[in-house]
Structures are given as C-alpha cells and as structure tokens.
Short mmCIF file of C-alpha atoms in Angstrom, two decimals:
data_model
loop_
_atom_site.label_atom_id
_atom_site.label_comp_id
_atom_site.label_asym_id
_atom_site.label_seq_id
_atom_site.Cartn_x
_atom_site.Cartn_y
_atom_site.Cartn_z
CA MET A 1 -37.71 34.66 49.92
CA PRO A 2 -34.10 33.87 50.97
CA ASP A 3 -32.73 30.37 50.46
CA PRO A 4 -33.48 27.74 53.08
CA LEU A 5 -30.73 26.57 55.43
CA SER A 6 -29.41 23.09 54.60
CA PHE A 7 -29.37 20.87 57.67
CA TYR A 8 -27.24 17.73 57.29
CA PHE A 9 -27.65 15.13 60.00
CA ASP A 10 -27.51 11.45 60.88
CA PHE A 11 -30.40 9.93 62.83
CA SER A 12 -27.93 8.20 65.16
CA SER A 13 -25.97 11.37 66.05
CA PRO A 14 -26.78 12.82 69.50
CA TYR A 15 -25.59 16.31 68.54
CA SER A 16 -27.85 16.10 65.48
CA PHE A 17 -30.73 15.11 67.76
CA VAL A 18 -30.30 18.26 69.84
CA ALA A 19 -29.82 20.45 66.76
CA ALA A 20 -32.99 18.97 65.26
CA GLN A 21 -35.00 20.35 68.20
CA LYS A 22 -33.65 23.85 67.55
CA ILE A 23 -33.01 24.39 63.85
CA ASP A 24 -36.52 25.20 62.57
CA ALA A 25 -37.10 27.88 65.22
CA LEU A 26 -33.64 29.34 64.64
CA ALA A 27 -34.27 29.62 60.91
CA ALA A 28 -37.78 31.02 61.42
CA ARG A 29 -36.39 33.88 63.55
CA HIS A 30 -34.62 35.04 60.40
CA GLY A 31 -37.46 34.36 57.98
CA ARG A 32 -35.84 31.19 56.70
CA THR A 33 -36.93 27.61 56.29
CA VAL A 34 -34.83 24.46 56.63
CA ASP A 35 -34.01 21.82 54.06
CA TRP A 36 -33.56 18.61 56.10
CA ARG A 37 -30.95 16.27 54.63
CA PRO A 38 -30.23 13.03 56.45
CA PHE A 39 -27.02 11.30 55.46
CA LEU A 40 -24.98 8.35 56.67
CA LEU A 41 -22.18 9.45 58.96
CA GLY A 42 -20.61 5.99 58.94
CA VAL A 43 -20.15 6.14 55.15
CA VAL A 44 -18.58 9.60 55.37
CA PHE A 45 -16.16 8.64 58.14
CA LYS A 46 -15.17 5.52 56.24
CA ARG A 47 -14.56 7.57 53.10
CA CYS A 48 -12.40 9.99 55.12
CA GLY A 49 -10.47 7.10 56.65
CA MET A 50 -11.59 8.22 60.11
CA PRO A 51 -12.99 6.13 62.96
CA LEU A 52 -16.38 7.14 64.35
CA MET A 53 -16.06 9.70 67.14
CA VAL A 54 -17.27 7.31 69.83
CA GLU A 55 -14.57 4.87 68.71
CA GLN A 56 -11.73 7.38 68.80
CA PRO A 57 -9.28 7.08 71.70
CA MET A 58 -10.07 9.51 74.55
CA LYS A 59 -12.46 11.54 72.41
CA GLY A 60 -14.89 8.62 72.46
CA GLU A 61 -15.09 8.63 76.24
CA TYR A 62 -15.32 12.42 76.37
CA SER A 63 -18.09 12.48 73.79
CA ARG A 64 -20.29 9.98 75.61
CA HIS A 65 -20.16 12.20 78.68
CA ASP A 66 -20.59 15.33 76.58
CA PHE A 67 -23.67 14.05 74.72
CA LEU A 68 -25.69 14.00 77.94
CA ARG A 69 -24.20 17.22 79.26
CA SER A 70 -25.05 18.95 75.97
CA MET A 71 -28.65 17.75 76.14
CA ARG A 72 -28.97 19.19 79.65
CA TYR A 73 -27.30 22.44 78.58
CA HIS A 74 -29.73 22.86 75.69
CA GLY A 75 -32.72 21.80 77.78
CA VAL A 76 -33.46 18.75 75.66
CA GLU A 77 -34.64 15.56 77.34
CA GLY A 78 -32.83 12.47 76.13
CA HIS A 79 -30.26 9.81 76.77
CA ILE A 80 -27.90 7.51 74.94
CA PRO A 81 -29.78 4.40 73.77
CA LYS A 82 -28.51 1.00 74.86
CA ASP A 83 -27.80 0.12 71.24
CA PHE A 84 -25.68 3.04 70.05
CA PRO A 85 -24.75 3.99 67.41
CA VAL A 86 -26.96 2.15 64.92
CA ALA A 87 -27.10 1.98 61.13
CA THR A 88 -29.53 4.58 59.84
CA THR A 89 -29.77 3.47 56.22
CA ALA A 90 -33.43 2.44 56.46
CA ALA A 91 -34.37 5.59 58.38
CA ALA A 92 -32.70 7.81 55.77
CA ARG A 93 -34.13 5.87 52.84
CA GLY A 94 -37.63 6.24 54.28
CA PHE A 95 -37.09 9.98 54.68
CA TYR A 96 -36.14 10.45 51.02
CA TRP A 97 -39.11 8.42 49.89
CA LEU A 98 -41.51 10.49 52.01
CA ALA A 99 -39.86 13.69 50.74
CA GLU A 100 -41.08 12.70 47.26
CA ALA A 101 -44.23 10.70 47.96
CA ASP A 102 -45.71 12.62 50.89
CA PRO A 103 -43.51 15.69 51.44
CA GLU A 104 -45.56 17.16 54.30
CA LEU A 105 -44.65 14.10 56.38
CA ALA A 106 -40.89 14.05 55.85
CA VAL A 107 -39.83 16.50 58.58
CA PRO A 108 -42.39 15.25 61.15
CA TYR A 109 -41.06 11.76 60.42
CA ALA A 110 -37.45 12.92 60.96
CA LYS A 111 -38.38 14.57 64.27
CA ALA A 112 -40.31 11.49 65.39
CA MET A 113 -37.33 9.29 64.45
CA PHE A 114 -34.98 11.32 66.66
CA LEU A 115 -37.39 11.29 69.62
CA ALA A 116 -38.04 7.58 69.20
CA TYR A 117 -34.33 6.88 69.44
CA PHE A 118 -32.90 9.40 71.90
CA ARG A 119 -35.92 10.00 74.14
CA ASP A 120 -37.71 6.65 73.97
CA GLY A 121 -34.81 4.29 73.25
CA ARG A 122 -36.52 2.51 70.35
CA PRO A 123 -34.28 0.49 67.99
CA ILE A 124 -34.37 2.71 64.89
CA GLY A 125 -31.72 0.56 63.24
CA THR A 126 -34.42 -2.01 62.52
CA ARG A 127 -36.79 -1.90 59.56
CA ASP A 128 -39.82 -2.70 61.68
CA THR A 129 -39.25 0.25 63.98
CA VAL A 130 -38.65 2.61 61.07
CA ILE A 131 -41.89 1.45 59.44
CA ALA A 132 -43.81 1.82 62.71
CA ILE A 133 -42.57 5.40 63.12
CA ALA A 134 -43.57 6.24 59.55
CA GLU A 135 -47.06 4.91 60.26
CA GLU A 136 -47.26 6.88 63.50
CA VAL A 137 -46.78 10.15 61.62
CA GLY A 138 -49.45 9.15 59.12
CA ALA A 139 -47.58 7.47 56.26
CA ASP A 140 -48.96 4.51 54.33
CA GLY A 141 -47.10 1.64 56.03
CA ALA A 142 -47.30 -0.84 53.16
CA ALA A 143 -46.09 1.66 50.54
CA PHE A 144 -43.38 2.85 52.92
CA ALA A 145 -42.20 -0.73 53.57
CA ASN A 146 -42.02 -1.34 49.83
CA ALA A 147 -40.02 1.84 49.32
CA LEU A 148 -37.36 0.65 51.77
CA GLN A 149 -36.65 -2.22 49.36
CA ASP A 150 -36.95 -0.19 46.18
CA PRO A 151 -33.64 0.03 44.27
CA ALA A 152 -34.60 3.54 43.17
CA MET A 153 -34.80 4.64 46.80
CA LYS A 154 -31.49 2.95 47.56
CA ASP A 155 -29.99 5.01 44.75
CA ARG A 156 -31.71 8.15 45.98
CA THR A 157 -30.18 7.71 49.45
CA ARG A 158 -26.75 6.91 48.06
CA ASP A 159 -26.97 10.05 45.92
CA ALA A 160 -27.86 12.11 48.98
CA VAL A 161 -24.76 10.85 50.78
CA GLU A 162 -22.59 11.57 47.75
CA GLU A 163 -24.08 15.04 47.46
CA ALA A 164 -23.24 15.70 51.12
CA ILE A 165 -19.66 14.52 50.65
CA ALA A 166 -19.28 16.59 47.48
CA ARG A 167 -20.42 19.63 49.45
CA GLY A 168 -17.77 18.99 52.11
CA VAL A 169 -19.91 17.43 54.84
CA PHE A 170 -17.51 15.54 57.14
CA GLY A 171 -19.51 15.46 60.39
CA ALA A 172 -22.95 15.97 61.87
CA PRO A 173 -24.79 18.16 62.33
CA MET A 174 -23.63 20.52 59.61
CA VAL A 175 -25.60 23.60 58.57
CA PHE A 176 -25.12 25.62 55.39
CA VAL A 177 -26.23 29.23 55.26
CA ASP A 178 -25.96 30.65 51.75
CA GLY A 179 -22.94 28.43 51.04
CA GLU A 180 -21.25 29.03 54.41
CA ALA A 181 -20.70 25.77 56.32
CA PHE A 182 -21.01 25.42 60.10
CA TRP A 183 -20.09 22.13 61.73
CA GLY A 184 -21.37 21.01 65.09
CA LEU A 185 -24.14 21.67 67.56
CA ASP A 186 -21.89 24.27 69.22
CA ARG A 187 -22.13 26.40 66.13
CA LEU A 188 -25.87 27.09 66.20
CA THR A 189 -25.11 30.29 68.11
CA MET A 190 -22.72 31.30 65.36
CA VAL A 191 -25.31 30.44 62.68
CA ASP A 192 -27.79 32.67 64.49
CA ASP A 193 -25.27 35.51 64.56
CA TRP A 194 -24.31 34.96 60.93
CA LEU A 195 -27.97 35.24 59.89
CA PHE A 196 -28.48 38.29 62.11
CA ARG A 197 -25.45 40.19 60.84
CA GLY A 198 -25.37 38.76 57.32
CA GLY A 199 -21.90 37.34 57.84
CA TRP A 200 -18.85 38.99 59.32
CA MET B 1 -10.08 30.14 97.02
CA PRO B 2 -11.53 27.77 94.42
CA ASP B 3 -9.20 25.74 92.22
CA PRO B 4 -7.77 27.35 89.09
CA LEU B 5 -9.03 26.31 85.69
CA SER B 6 -6.57 24.14 83.75
CA PHE B 7 -6.02 25.47 80.25
CA TYR B 8 -4.38 22.97 77.88
CA PHE B 9 -3.17 24.38 74.59
CA ASP B 10 -0.64 24.08 71.78
CA PHE B 11 1.17 27.22 70.61
CA SER B 12 0.48 26.29 66.98
CA SER B 13 -3.29 25.86 67.41
CA PRO B 14 -5.40 28.77 66.08
CA TYR B 15 -8.34 27.92 68.33
CA SER B 16 -5.94 27.89 71.29
CA PHE B 17 -4.69 31.32 70.20
CA VAL B 18 -8.19 32.77 70.36
CA ALA B 19 -8.97 31.03 73.65
CA ALA B 20 -5.72 32.39 75.10
CA GLN B 21 -7.02 35.93 74.57
CA LYS B 22 -10.17 35.14 76.54
CA ILE B 23 -9.48 32.59 79.25
CA ASP B 24 -8.00 34.78 82.01
CA ALA B 25 -10.87 37.29 81.88
CA LEU B 26 -13.42 34.49 81.78
CA ALA B 27 -11.90 32.87 84.88
CA ALA B 28 -11.57 36.22 86.68
CA ARG B 29 -15.31 36.89 86.26
CA HIS B 30 -15.86 33.88 88.51
CA GLY B 31 -13.05 34.60 90.95
CA ARG B 32 -10.80 31.97 89.41
CA THR B 33 -7.29 31.93 88.07
CA VAL B 34 -5.91 29.86 85.19
CA ASP B 35 -3.20 27.23 85.18
CA TRP B 36 -1.65 27.46 81.70
CA ARG B 37 -0.44 24.10 80.39
CA PRO B 38 1.08 23.98 76.92
CA PHE B 39 1.34 20.51 75.40
CA LEU B 40 2.24 19.05 72.02
CA LEU B 41 -0.83 18.38 69.93
CA GLY B 42 1.21 16.46 67.34
CA VAL B 43 2.32 13.94 69.95
CA VAL B 44 -1.24 13.47 71.20
CA PHE B 45 -2.69 12.97 67.71
CA LYS B 46 0.05 10.50 66.88
CA ARG B 47 -0.66 8.59 70.08
CA CYS B 48 -4.36 8.50 69.21
CA GLY B 49 -3.55 7.32 65.68
CA MET B 50 -5.26 10.41 64.27
CA PRO B 51 -4.04 12.79 61.56
CA LEU B 52 -3.80 16.48 62.47
CA MET B 53 -7.05 18.32 61.81
CA VAL B 54 -5.62 20.38 58.97
CA GLU B 55 -4.52 17.13 57.32
CA GLN B 56 -7.89 15.40 57.60
CA PRO B 57 -9.93 15.07 54.40
CA MET B 58 -12.57 17.81 54.05
CA LYS B 59 -12.24 18.84 57.70
CA GLY B 60 -8.80 20.27 56.92
CA GLU B 61 -10.18 22.62 54.28
CA TYR B 62 -13.11 23.59 56.47
CA SER B 63 -10.86 24.30 59.44
CA ARG B 64 -8.56 26.64 57.54
CA HIS B 65 -11.59 28.71 56.56
CA ASP B 66 -13.04 28.43 60.04
CA PHE B 67 -9.85 29.57 61.82
CA LEU B 68 -10.10 33.02 60.27
CA ARG B 69 -13.86 33.21 60.61
CA SER B 70 -13.58 32.29 64.31
CA MET B 71 -10.99 35.03 64.88
CA ARG B 72 -13.33 37.58 63.33
CA TYR B 73 -16.30 36.26 65.33
CA HIS B 74 -14.36 36.59 68.58
CA GLY B 75 -12.91 39.98 67.63
CA VAL B 76 -9.32 38.75 67.68
CA GLU B 77 -6.89 40.07 65.08
CA GLY B 78 -4.82 37.34 63.48
CA HIS B 79 -4.16 35.17 60.48
CA ILE B 80 -2.75 31.80 59.56
CA PRO B 81 1.05 32.03 59.32
CA LYS B 82 2.74 31.02 56.09
CA ASP B 83 4.51 28.19 57.89
CA PHE B 84 1.64 26.38 59.61
CA PRO B 85 1.47 24.28 61.69
CA VAL B 86 4.93 24.25 63.28
CA ALA B 87 6.58 22.12 65.95
CA THR B 88 6.15 23.80 69.33
CA THR B 89 8.54 21.69 71.38
CA ALA B 90 10.99 24.54 72.03
CA ALA B 91 8.19 26.99 72.83
CA ALA B 92 6.66 24.56 75.35
CA ARG B 93 10.00 23.64 76.89
CA GLY B 94 10.78 27.30 77.43
CA PHE B 95 7.41 27.80 79.09
CA TYR B 96 7.98 25.03 81.62
CA TRP B 97 11.45 26.35 82.42
CA LEU B 98 10.08 29.85 83.02
CA ALA B 99 7.28 28.42 85.15
CA GLU B 100 9.97 27.17 87.53
CA ALA B 101 12.78 29.71 87.10
CA ASP B 102 10.80 32.92 86.70
CA PRO B 103 7.13 32.09 87.21
CA GLU B 104 5.83 35.63 86.80
CA LEU B 105 7.04 35.57 83.20
CA ALA B 106 5.51 32.26 82.09
CA VAL B 107 2.02 33.47 81.12
CA PRO B 108 3.21 36.76 79.54
CA TYR B 109 5.66 34.62 77.54
CA ALA B 110 2.84 32.30 76.42
CA LYS B 111 0.67 35.24 75.36
CA ALA B 112 3.60 36.85 73.53
CA MET B 113 4.31 33.54 71.76
CA PHE B 114 0.74 33.34 70.44
CA LEU B 115 0.75 36.94 69.23
CA ALA B 116 4.17 36.54 67.64
CA TYR B 117 2.88 33.61 65.63
CA PHE B 118 -0.73 34.37 64.76
CA ARG B 119 -0.65 38.16 64.67
CA ASP B 120 2.91 38.87 63.54
CA GLY B 121 3.72 35.71 61.58
CA ARG B 122 7.04 35.05 63.30
CA PRO B 123 8.49 31.52 62.96
CA ILE B 124 7.96 30.21 66.51
CA GLY B 125 9.06 26.75 65.41
CA THR B 126 12.68 27.99 65.49
CA ARG B 127 14.82 28.17 68.61
CA ASP B 128 16.06 31.66 67.79
CA THR B 129 12.57 33.10 67.64
CA VAL B 130 11.53 31.37 70.84
CA ILE B 131 14.60 32.78 72.61
CA ALA B 132 13.94 36.26 71.21
CA ILE B 133 10.36 36.18 72.51
CA ALA B 134 11.55 35.06 75.94
CA GLU B 135 13.96 38.01 76.03
CA GLU B 136 11.24 40.41 74.91
CA VAL B 137 9.14 39.54 77.97
CA GLY B 138 12.17 40.02 80.24
CA ALA B 139 13.73 36.57 80.57
CA ASP B 140 17.48 36.00 80.79
CA GLY B 141 18.23 34.97 77.19
CA ALA B 142 21.39 32.99 77.88
CA ALA B 143 19.87 30.99 80.73
CA PHE B 144 16.72 30.44 78.66
CA ALA B 145 18.75 29.20 75.68
CA ASN B 146 20.59 26.77 77.93
CA ALA B 147 17.33 25.50 79.37
CA LEU B 148 16.05 24.59 75.89
CA GLN B 149 18.93 22.07 75.68
CA ASP B 150 18.70 20.84 79.24
CA PRO B 151 17.70 17.15 79.45
CA ALA B 152 15.79 17.95 82.64
CA MET B 153 13.61 20.43 80.75
CA LYS B 154 13.09 17.94 77.94
CA ASP B 155 11.84 15.48 80.57
CA ARG B 156 9.68 18.16 82.19
CA THR B 157 7.99 18.87 78.85
CA ARG B 158 7.54 15.21 78.05
CA ASP B 159 5.98 14.72 81.48
CA ALA B 160 3.59 17.60 80.82
CA VAL B 161 2.44 15.94 77.61
CA GLU B 162 2.01 12.59 79.35
CA GLU B 163 0.07 14.25 82.16
CA ALA B 164 -2.25 15.84 79.58
CA ILE B 165 -2.83 12.51 77.85
CA ALA B 166 -3.42 10.76 81.17
CA ARG B 167 -6.05 13.37 81.96
CA GLY B 168 -7.82 12.71 78.66
CA VAL B 169 -6.64 15.68 76.62
CA PHE B 170 -7.16 14.77 72.95
CA GLY B 171 -7.39 18.21 71.35
CA ALA B 172 -6.74 21.89 71.92
CA PRO B 173 -7.80 24.04 73.55
CA MET B 174 -9.16 21.99 76.44
CA VAL B 175 -10.29 23.51 79.72
CA PHE B 176 -10.90 21.67 82.98
CA VAL B 177 -13.20 23.15 85.59
CA ASP B 178 -13.10 21.16 88.83
CA GLY B 179 -12.47 17.95 86.89
CA GLU B 180 -15.03 18.68 84.16
CA ALA B 181 -13.45 18.75 80.69
CA PHE B 182 -14.49 21.11 77.89
CA TRP B 183 -12.94 20.70 74.46
CA GLY B 184 -12.73 23.45 71.90
CA LEU B 185 -12.91 27.21 71.58
CA ASP B 186 -16.66 26.88 71.02
CA ARG B 187 -17.05 25.67 74.57
CA LEU B 188 -15.89 28.80 76.37
CA THR B 189 -19.52 29.91 76.54
CA MET B 190 -20.37 26.61 78.18
CA VAL B 191 -17.44 26.95 80.60
CA ASP B 192 -18.75 30.38 81.55
CA ASP B 193 -22.21 28.98 82.16
CA TRP B 194 -20.83 26.00 84.09
CA LEU B 195 -18.94 28.35 86.41
CA PHE B 196 -21.98 30.62 86.78
CA ARG B 197 -24.42 27.85 87.61
CA GLY B 198 -21.97 25.47 89.26
CA GLY B 199 -22.65 22.75 86.72
CA TRP B 200 -25.96 21.53 85.43
#
C-alpha cells in the first residue's frame, strides 16, 4: 500500500474548502488515501512575517473575487461568510482530539466543518458552533467540549502546526505526495498528473 | 474583433517565461491576440510592502524547486540562471521603445529576451546584453542603445508600471480577459476555459 497523501489545510481557507471536496476522490483514483492535517494559517503567516492574503494590498481584493470564481469553476457551492476569516484554533483542536479518541469521525467532522462555514455561513470561530458540529457527526459533545480545554490537546494542536512549519508548509492548501510538495488549489491537476506519471 | 488579452509579465520571472511560450497560441485558439506588457515586479512588490517570492521564508525555497518542476510539466526547456533574479528595467524600457519605433519587433524581442535568460543563461540585467538581443531580432542597435538612456523612455516605462499597479497587477504573470484578472501560470487553464465558455 503506497503512502497516503498529506493534506494540510486551514478551516477558514476558501481554497482549502474547495480542495477538501476533491482530495479524497483524487487520491482514491490512484489507490491512495489522505492524511488530513489541519493547521493554523494565521500562526504560519505570522511566523513568516507575512500578512494574511486577504490583507495584502491588491492581492486581497483579487483573492476575494477569485474565491467565488474558483468555487464556480470547480463546481462547488459556497460563499464567503460574513465573518471571514476566523480563528480556527478550536476547530483544529477538536479535529486532533477526534483523530485519537474517535478516529472514524475526524474526516467527516472536518468536511462538516468546511460545509458549515462556507456553505451554511455558521460561525466556526466559536466554541459552541465547533461543539455542535462535532455532535452532528456523532461525537460525544461533553467529552469533546472538555477536550477543547485540555492542555494536552492544546499541545497536540501546537505540535501539529510546528510539524507543518518544519515540513515547509507556508500556505493552504498544501499537498505532499511522497515528499513532493504542491501548494494551492490550482495544483490539484498537477498532483493528479504526478500520481499518474510517478513524477516527471 | 474581440479585445486582445493583456499579458503582464516581468522578464526575470520564471513563471512568466513559461507563460510567454504559451500565451499567443492560447489566445489564437479563441481568435484573440495578446497585448504584451512587461512591468517591474520588484517595484510592485516594494509598493505592496512585500518581499520578492524567492526571498520569502519557506515559499522562496519551494518556489525555486517549483520553477524547474513547472518548466518540465509544461514541456518548456529552461533553468534558473546563476544570477537570479535580475533588474529588468533596461529590458522593459527597450520593449516599450520598440513597441513605438518598430512595433513588429517588440514581441519577438520579448520572446528572445526570455529565452536568452532562462534557456541560455545570458545576463539580461546588463545593458550590453539587452542591446545585443535587440540587434539579434533586427533592431537598430545604436538607436536602441540611445533609447535606453532617453528620459522619455524612462517615463514611458514608469508609466507602464503605474498602469499595471492601477489595474491591480500584484504578481506575474497576470492575464486580463475582458477585464477579468487571472494571476499565475497555473491559471492559463482557467483562462482557456473562461474564453471557451465566455466566463462562468
């Protein structure tokens, strides 16, 4: 069995949202699975000394237009939530807890989180919403709520962000195929071709 | 006759180099021509308060790897010159002079400039090389050399950069189709689809 693809994303990233609708099927076409790895884009940008894309001069305006255009291009229904971007610390922390406590639920939770935010406009920056989404996919709400406050889970999430940075993740989404990094939604076509041809 | 595409590029940008090999044929498939518009990426990044991509933490390292990989993916022979990136003020100034003085030569000159740099490794940051390339495509070398020093051509080039910024150009390559902006080599596929479907 070949290694899974590593899929790095932030729950508040529109390009990650679109990629999240596509990545499992893309990998499956090549007999691969996907290792989902949420991280915190805000922490990474801060570490790099870069402003968030939507805050960059000119590029910010372009990207807001391009988010919606990219969704239409990829046939994914969605929009930019009123409150955008939001902090995704709680959402990520909940993911890493589920990945240990109830691993079958982690990816469904991640997919539900994206749809809740970009399709339904729910405020996923809030603890209550994150807990509600965890419950909706079948998690134990009380245990999940406790985990969000657990110092061990805070550490686990911080470690995940550090691991992403150490691997060279500077944006989202970012996909690794056997050590080869591909940055951006635009590159899913290239990932597909890389898997098909075994590199080039 | 529909409007030409506007193709904004910097002579020192590897992604622009690859796009430059593709853009005319892409436009021609849809009965369009291309308006080539060199600008100075360094000036734009400075104005935006952003470091050049190759100087950004992590992204710089990724991009150097990705430049070569992208050339292979697109079937374009090239490499990253030893002296990279270079100032392209003289190269751009020469282009805008040719566009007025000998318009048939402007695009062949631009294509020759890219090949000289990314295929042959010639130092296009130097006046002598820029003049030599102009002569190789048939320009009057003495008149061209004078133009590089002409305050009117300095103004013309500065105006071109300001026009690009005013239009929202924040990176290279950038293609406009009937007012719709597409940033990046990765987006040529999307440009093709936009032209085919008339937007979406």
